[in-house]
Amino acid sequence: MKKVLVLPGDGIGHEIMAEAVRVLDAVKEKFGLAIETDNALVGGSAIDATGVPLPEETLAKAKESDALLLGAVGGPKWDDLDMAVRPEKGLLGLRSNLELFANLRPAILYPQLADASSLKPEIVSGLDILIVRELTGGIYFGQPRGIRTLENGEREGFNTYVYSESEIERIGRVAFEAAQKRGGKLCSVDKHNVLEVTVLWREIMDKLAPEYPDVELSHMYVDNAAMQLVRAPKQFDVMVTGNMFGDILSDCAAMLTGSIGMLPSASLDANNKGMYEPVHGSAPDIAGQDLANPLATILSVAMMLRYSLGETEAADAIEQAVSKVLDAGIRTGDIWSEGCEKVGTRGMGDAVVNMLNS
């Protein structure tokens, strides 16, 4: 029996997670899968209930699970809290405690949604990029960090950007292996001309390259990579980069696909145990209004089944069901266009479940 821990989180997390669990239940029944789910608090909801963003009970359940399914965390309600107890610390705590160092973010443009992208269809049609982001190191975790008062009385904020050879090598191997299974092209993104950390980063990537002769390795500065994602995104197959650069570039790539509400992600440890979540946030402005697009979370279920639970057939079935729903012209508001049927969060979940059962 495989164990999945469901973490709805905050804002629209509860609505989109409800639909994702319905889809998981549907494939469990369809394929006879031995998967059980449990629920726990994280983020703002955990702060409200326990005073901390990652309760010990949640962490204990997470460690006992084979995979985690997360909605979203955070919102204006908790913005004035001290940085140490903000909702996002719950998410970072799960990543670090579970050693989920490899973040896989696909940016795929469904052909049915080519007109929804902010770029011209000929620029983005057929887009299929995988961004591999290092997730447990870099400036988000580096020490020392904080806000201090200088001798002249002025306050100064400081963070430390640091990566070890072993951290770079393990994320590099994930990226090279991903490229082997895709188009055989890997672009490593750094700031080699300014940051010593990324001088080392580039050295390690070059060192790994001969072990993967079937992969073409290239390097690109992060500012140029951001520009190229908008100018000619289909030049990329797999991109690999550090935590902060990956955070920014993956959100940039997400919008090429028409809606951030369409994109799943996986955060994996060395043994493919993972946490799966949509790349979008908690969107508190539309929470509880049946407006949120649940497809990114539903597609995260597919990634979970494929990478952590080894249920490829069920994963394929979910992805095919989503594609058929889009073929049928069913859309939530964020991807709606003239001539399509507009539905809410629950309606989109209904549509995917019905396709699975048809």
XYZ file of C-alpha atoms in Angstrom:
358
model
C 0.000 0.000 0.000
C 1.410 3.357 -1.057
C 0.832 6.375 1.203
C 0.077 9.851 -0.139
C -0.047 12.835 2.203
C -2.481 15.524 1.038
C -1.591 19.092 2.063
C -4.287 21.513 0.834
C -2.515 24.537 2.322
C -4.129 27.957 1.935
C -6.325 30.025 -0.366
C -7.475 28.129 -3.439
C -5.446 25.133 -2.241
C -8.522 23.555 -0.682
C -10.623 23.862 -3.857
C -8.045 22.619 -6.331
C -6.939 19.824 -4.015
C -10.497 18.555 -3.685
C -10.652 18.077 -7.469
C -7.185 16.501 -7.612
C -8.156 13.954 -4.949
C -11.353 13.145 -6.877
C -9.229 12.422 -9.941
C -6.821 10.297 -7.868
C -9.786 8.342 -6.484
C -11.080 7.808 -10.015
C -7.812 6.297 -11.276
C -7.454 4.243 -8.101
C -10.782 2.618 -8.896
C -10.152 2.373 -12.651
C -6.752 0.693 -12.307
C -7.142 -1.007 -8.916
C -4.342 0.982 -7.300
C -3.362 0.340 -3.682
C -2.983 3.954 -2.566
C -4.218 5.469 0.686
C -4.353 9.179 1.484
C -4.019 11.148 4.699
C -4.337 14.894 5.336
C -2.228 17.402 7.253
C -1.777 21.137 7.789
C 0.985 23.303 6.366
C 1.458 27.024 5.764
C -1.001 29.624 6.955
C -3.652 27.105 7.953
C -1.073 25.402 10.167
C -0.103 28.751 11.717
C -3.741 29.466 12.536
C -4.208 26.056 14.136
C -0.843 25.434 15.807
C 1.191 28.654 15.673
C 3.849 27.223 13.326
C 3.899 26.749 9.521
C 5.189 23.155 9.687
C 3.828 21.248 12.711
C 5.773 18.241 13.947
C 2.764 16.017 13.192
C 2.809 17.117 9.544
C 6.542 16.507 9.207
C 6.232 13.075 10.798
C 3.440 12.100 8.396
C 5.460 13.460 5.474
C 8.447 11.303 6.366
C 6.238 8.201 6.506
C 4.595 8.876 3.127
C 5.664 7.737 -0.330
C 4.617 11.054 -1.883
C 3.136 14.412 -0.935
C 0.471 16.352 -2.830
C 0.480 20.080 -2.011
C -2.030 22.785 -2.922
C -0.521 26.207 -2.211
C 0.605 28.223 0.800
C 0.585 31.835 1.881
C -1.526 34.950 1.549
C -1.833 38.558 2.746
C -3.329 37.391 6.032
C 0.127 36.287 7.208
C 2.321 38.909 5.483
C 3.073 40.812 8.679
C 4.440 37.804 10.546
C 8.135 37.466 11.279
C 10.031 35.849 8.388
C 10.835 32.811 10.550
C 7.174 31.835 10.896
C 5.726 32.868 7.526
C 3.643 30.223 5.670
C 6.371 29.772 3.061
C 8.677 28.450 5.787
C 6.453 25.384 5.950
C 7.125 24.672 2.299
C 10.865 25.293 2.636
C 10.923 23.121 5.747
C 9.388 20.181 3.891
C 11.880 20.547 1.058
C 14.902 20.670 3.357
C 13.792 18.010 5.879
C 12.855 15.553 3.125
C 15.934 16.472 1.024
C 13.784 17.261 -2.010
C 16.651 18.780 -3.944
C 15.457 18.370 -7.550
C 12.543 20.440 -8.797
C 11.146 19.420 -12.195
C 8.954 22.044 -13.864
C 7.614 21.234 -17.307
C 6.417 24.091 -19.483
C 4.226 22.461 -22.110
C 1.866 24.326 -24.401
C -1.219 22.258 -25.134
C -2.057 22.829 -28.820
C -5.652 23.595 -27.810
C -4.389 26.629 -25.861
C -2.001 28.169 -28.388
C -4.149 31.307 -28.597
C -4.087 31.738 -24.808
C -0.349 32.462 -24.713
C 0.715 36.093 -24.617
C 3.185 35.309 -27.424
C 2.358 34.668 -31.069
C 1.294 31.069 -31.806
C 4.211 30.549 -34.200
C 6.638 31.387 -31.359
C 5.172 28.991 -28.804
C 3.358 26.295 -30.805
C 4.822 22.913 -29.864
C 6.601 24.280 -26.793
C 7.918 21.551 -24.473
C 10.584 22.635 -21.969
C 11.688 20.982 -18.741
C 13.325 23.247 -16.149
C 15.385 21.407 -13.528
C 15.855 23.661 -10.506
C 18.093 22.937 -7.521
C 15.764 23.289 -4.559
C 17.508 22.945 -1.211
C 20.618 25.106 -1.568
C 21.649 28.474 -2.890
C 20.687 31.873 -1.534
C 17.336 30.725 -0.120
C 19.083 28.503 2.427
C 22.577 29.986 2.728
C 23.909 31.192 6.076
C 24.528 33.745 7.463
C 21.410 35.733 6.654
C 19.382 38.426 8.338
C 18.973 42.159 8.897
C 21.580 43.982 10.944
C 22.246 47.531 12.074
C 25.513 49.059 10.943
C 27.714 51.336 13.045
C 26.179 54.391 11.386
C 22.696 53.259 12.463
C 21.591 52.218 8.979
C 19.964 48.815 8.625
C 21.342 46.315 6.114
C 19.807 43.089 4.821
C 22.144 40.246 3.858
C 21.908 36.746 2.405
C 24.573 34.216 1.468
C 24.706 32.515 -1.935
C 26.520 29.206 -1.568
C 26.690 25.835 -3.377
C 28.984 22.887 -2.735
C 30.425 20.630 -5.438
C 28.239 17.713 -4.332
C 25.060 19.801 -4.469
C 25.848 20.948 -7.999
C 26.829 17.481 -9.172
C 23.654 15.769 -7.970
C 21.316 18.283 -9.636
C 23.500 18.158 -12.734
C 23.065 14.401 -12.989
C 19.295 14.721 -12.686
C 19.303 17.224 -15.543
C 21.626 15.202 -17.802
C 19.525 12.064 -17.256
C 16.338 13.984 -18.007
C 17.871 15.280 -21.237
C 18.808 11.729 -22.233
C 15.114 10.790 -22.061
C 14.007 13.842 -24.038
C 15.660 15.753 -26.880
C 19.287 15.343 -25.780
C 19.919 19.056 -25.196
C 20.814 20.612 -21.831
C 21.297 24.331 -21.194
C 22.943 25.191 -17.868
C 22.004 28.687 -16.697
C 24.390 30.698 -14.499
C 25.963 34.138 -13.967
C 29.515 32.942 -14.575
C 30.799 36.438 -15.359
C 29.830 37.898 -11.955
C 29.233 35.203 -9.319
C 31.972 32.860 -8.099
C 29.331 30.341 -7.038
C 28.350 29.912 -10.659
C 31.957 29.739 -11.820
C 32.077 26.522 -9.794
C 28.614 25.575 -11.107
C 29.840 25.763 -14.720
C 33.029 23.836 -13.925
C 31.015 20.959 -12.435
C 28.574 20.853 -15.374
C 31.496 20.723 -17.816
C 33.099 17.977 -15.723
C 29.917 15.867 -15.890
C 29.350 16.323 -19.624
C 31.734 13.564 -20.883
C 29.729 11.009 -18.888
C 26.698 11.857 -21.038
C 28.016 11.894 -24.623
C 24.465 11.708 -26.008
C 23.582 15.063 -24.420
C 24.599 18.390 -25.942
C 25.549 20.765 -23.094
C 25.428 24.535 -23.496
C 25.744 27.443 -21.060
C 23.798 30.694 -20.866
C 23.790 33.683 -18.536
C 20.535 34.010 -16.625
C 19.639 37.439 -18.030
C 20.057 36.159 -21.578
C 18.080 33.008 -20.702
C 15.164 35.137 -19.547
C 15.281 37.078 -22.804
C 15.562 33.928 -24.926
C 12.572 32.327 -23.201
C 10.480 35.190 -24.543
C 12.265 35.590 -27.900
C 12.696 31.961 -29.033
C 11.614 29.507 -26.293
C 11.574 26.407 -28.507
C 15.397 26.453 -28.671
C 15.373 24.900 -25.184
C 14.844 21.248 -24.258
C 16.076 20.881 -20.655
C 17.355 23.804 -18.584
C 19.207 23.370 -15.279
C 19.982 26.112 -12.793
C 20.177 27.059 -9.125
C 17.397 27.786 -6.706
C 16.821 31.510 -7.201
C 17.359 31.609 -10.970
C 15.138 28.554 -11.359
C 12.393 30.134 -9.298
C 12.269 33.122 -11.642
C 12.807 31.373 -14.983
C 10.237 28.641 -14.342
C 7.526 31.219 -13.661
C 8.556 33.083 -16.808
C 8.318 29.855 -18.814
C 4.954 29.092 -17.223
C 3.344 32.136 -18.793
C 4.462 31.070 -22.267
C 1.902 28.289 -22.001
C -1.086 30.598 -21.646
C -1.788 30.134 -17.958
C 0.207 29.340 -14.857
C -2.893 27.351 -13.855
C -1.906 24.594 -16.291
C 1.521 23.635 -14.986
C 2.455 20.931 -12.448
C 5.778 20.393 -10.725
C 7.681 17.679 -8.889
C 10.289 18.036 -6.135
C 12.241 14.799 -5.725
C 14.788 13.278 -3.382
C 17.544 10.877 -4.405
C 15.090 7.932 -4.350
C 12.257 9.628 -6.284
C 10.129 10.271 -3.236
C 8.536 13.579 -4.064
C 6.262 16.481 -3.301
C 3.951 17.469 -6.149
C 2.288 20.836 -6.531
C 1.018 23.355 -9.069
C 3.480 26.134 -9.833
C 0.920 28.851 -9.074
C 0.268 30.422 -5.683
C -2.653 30.447 -3.275
C -4.560 33.228 -5.125
C -6.509 34.384 -2.037
C -8.360 36.973 -4.142
C -10.371 34.222 -5.856
C -10.438 31.650 -3.038
C -13.837 30.129 -2.339
C -15.381 31.469 -5.551
C -15.181 28.327 -7.732
C -12.925 30.190 -10.186
C -9.529 28.500 -9.808
C -8.149 26.227 -12.517
C -7.469 22.798 -10.931
C -5.679 21.319 -13.950
C -2.147 22.059 -12.702
C -2.902 20.176 -9.492
C -4.597 17.347 -11.401
C -1.546 17.088 -13.671
C 0.625 17.075 -10.534
C -1.232 13.890 -9.555
C -0.167 12.418 -12.894
C 3.468 13.365 -12.229
C 3.215 11.811 -8.754
C 1.885 8.557 -10.172
C 4.670 8.459 -12.749
C 7.743 9.490 -10.750
C 7.093 8.359 -7.163
C 4.433 5.649 -7.331
C 5.441 3.881 -10.540
C 1.938 3.897 -12.019
C 2.675 5.037 -15.567
C -0.584 3.778 -17.074
C -2.662 5.755 -14.586
C -0.500 8.848 -15.152
C -1.001 8.573 -18.904
C -4.753 8.221 -18.411
C -4.974 11.477 -16.449
C -2.936 13.402 -18.998
C -5.033 12.012 -21.841
C -8.233 12.914 -19.994
C -7.054 16.498 -19.546
C -6.198 16.733 -23.237
C -9.636 15.402 -24.208
C -11.329 17.919 -21.909
C -9.441 20.695 -23.679
C -10.381 19.172 -27.053
C -14.002 19.388 -25.951
C -13.621 23.142 -25.462
C -14.109 23.082 -21.700
C -12.235 25.928 -20.010
C -11.888 27.703 -16.686
C -11.816 31.480 -16.900
C -8.030 31.820 -17.088
C -7.841 29.837 -20.349
C -11.278 30.645 -21.771
C -11.719 32.026 -25.267
C -14.712 32.800 -27.453
C -16.660 29.703 -28.465
C -15.544 27.597 -25.487
C -17.595 26.436 -22.507
C -16.637 28.255 -19.310
C -16.738 26.174 -16.120
C -15.611 26.626 -12.526
C -13.193 24.619 -10.397
C -15.729 21.902 -9.623
C -16.942 21.771 -13.215
C -13.420 21.205 -14.516
C -12.924 18.415 -11.996
C -16.210 16.862 -13.127
C -15.076 17.011 -16.746
C -11.754 15.236 -16.086
C -13.379 12.549 -13.925
C -16.054 11.958 -16.563
C -13.386 11.581 -19.272
C -11.534 9.061 -17.101
C -14.716 7.063 -16.622
C -15.873 7.221 -20.233
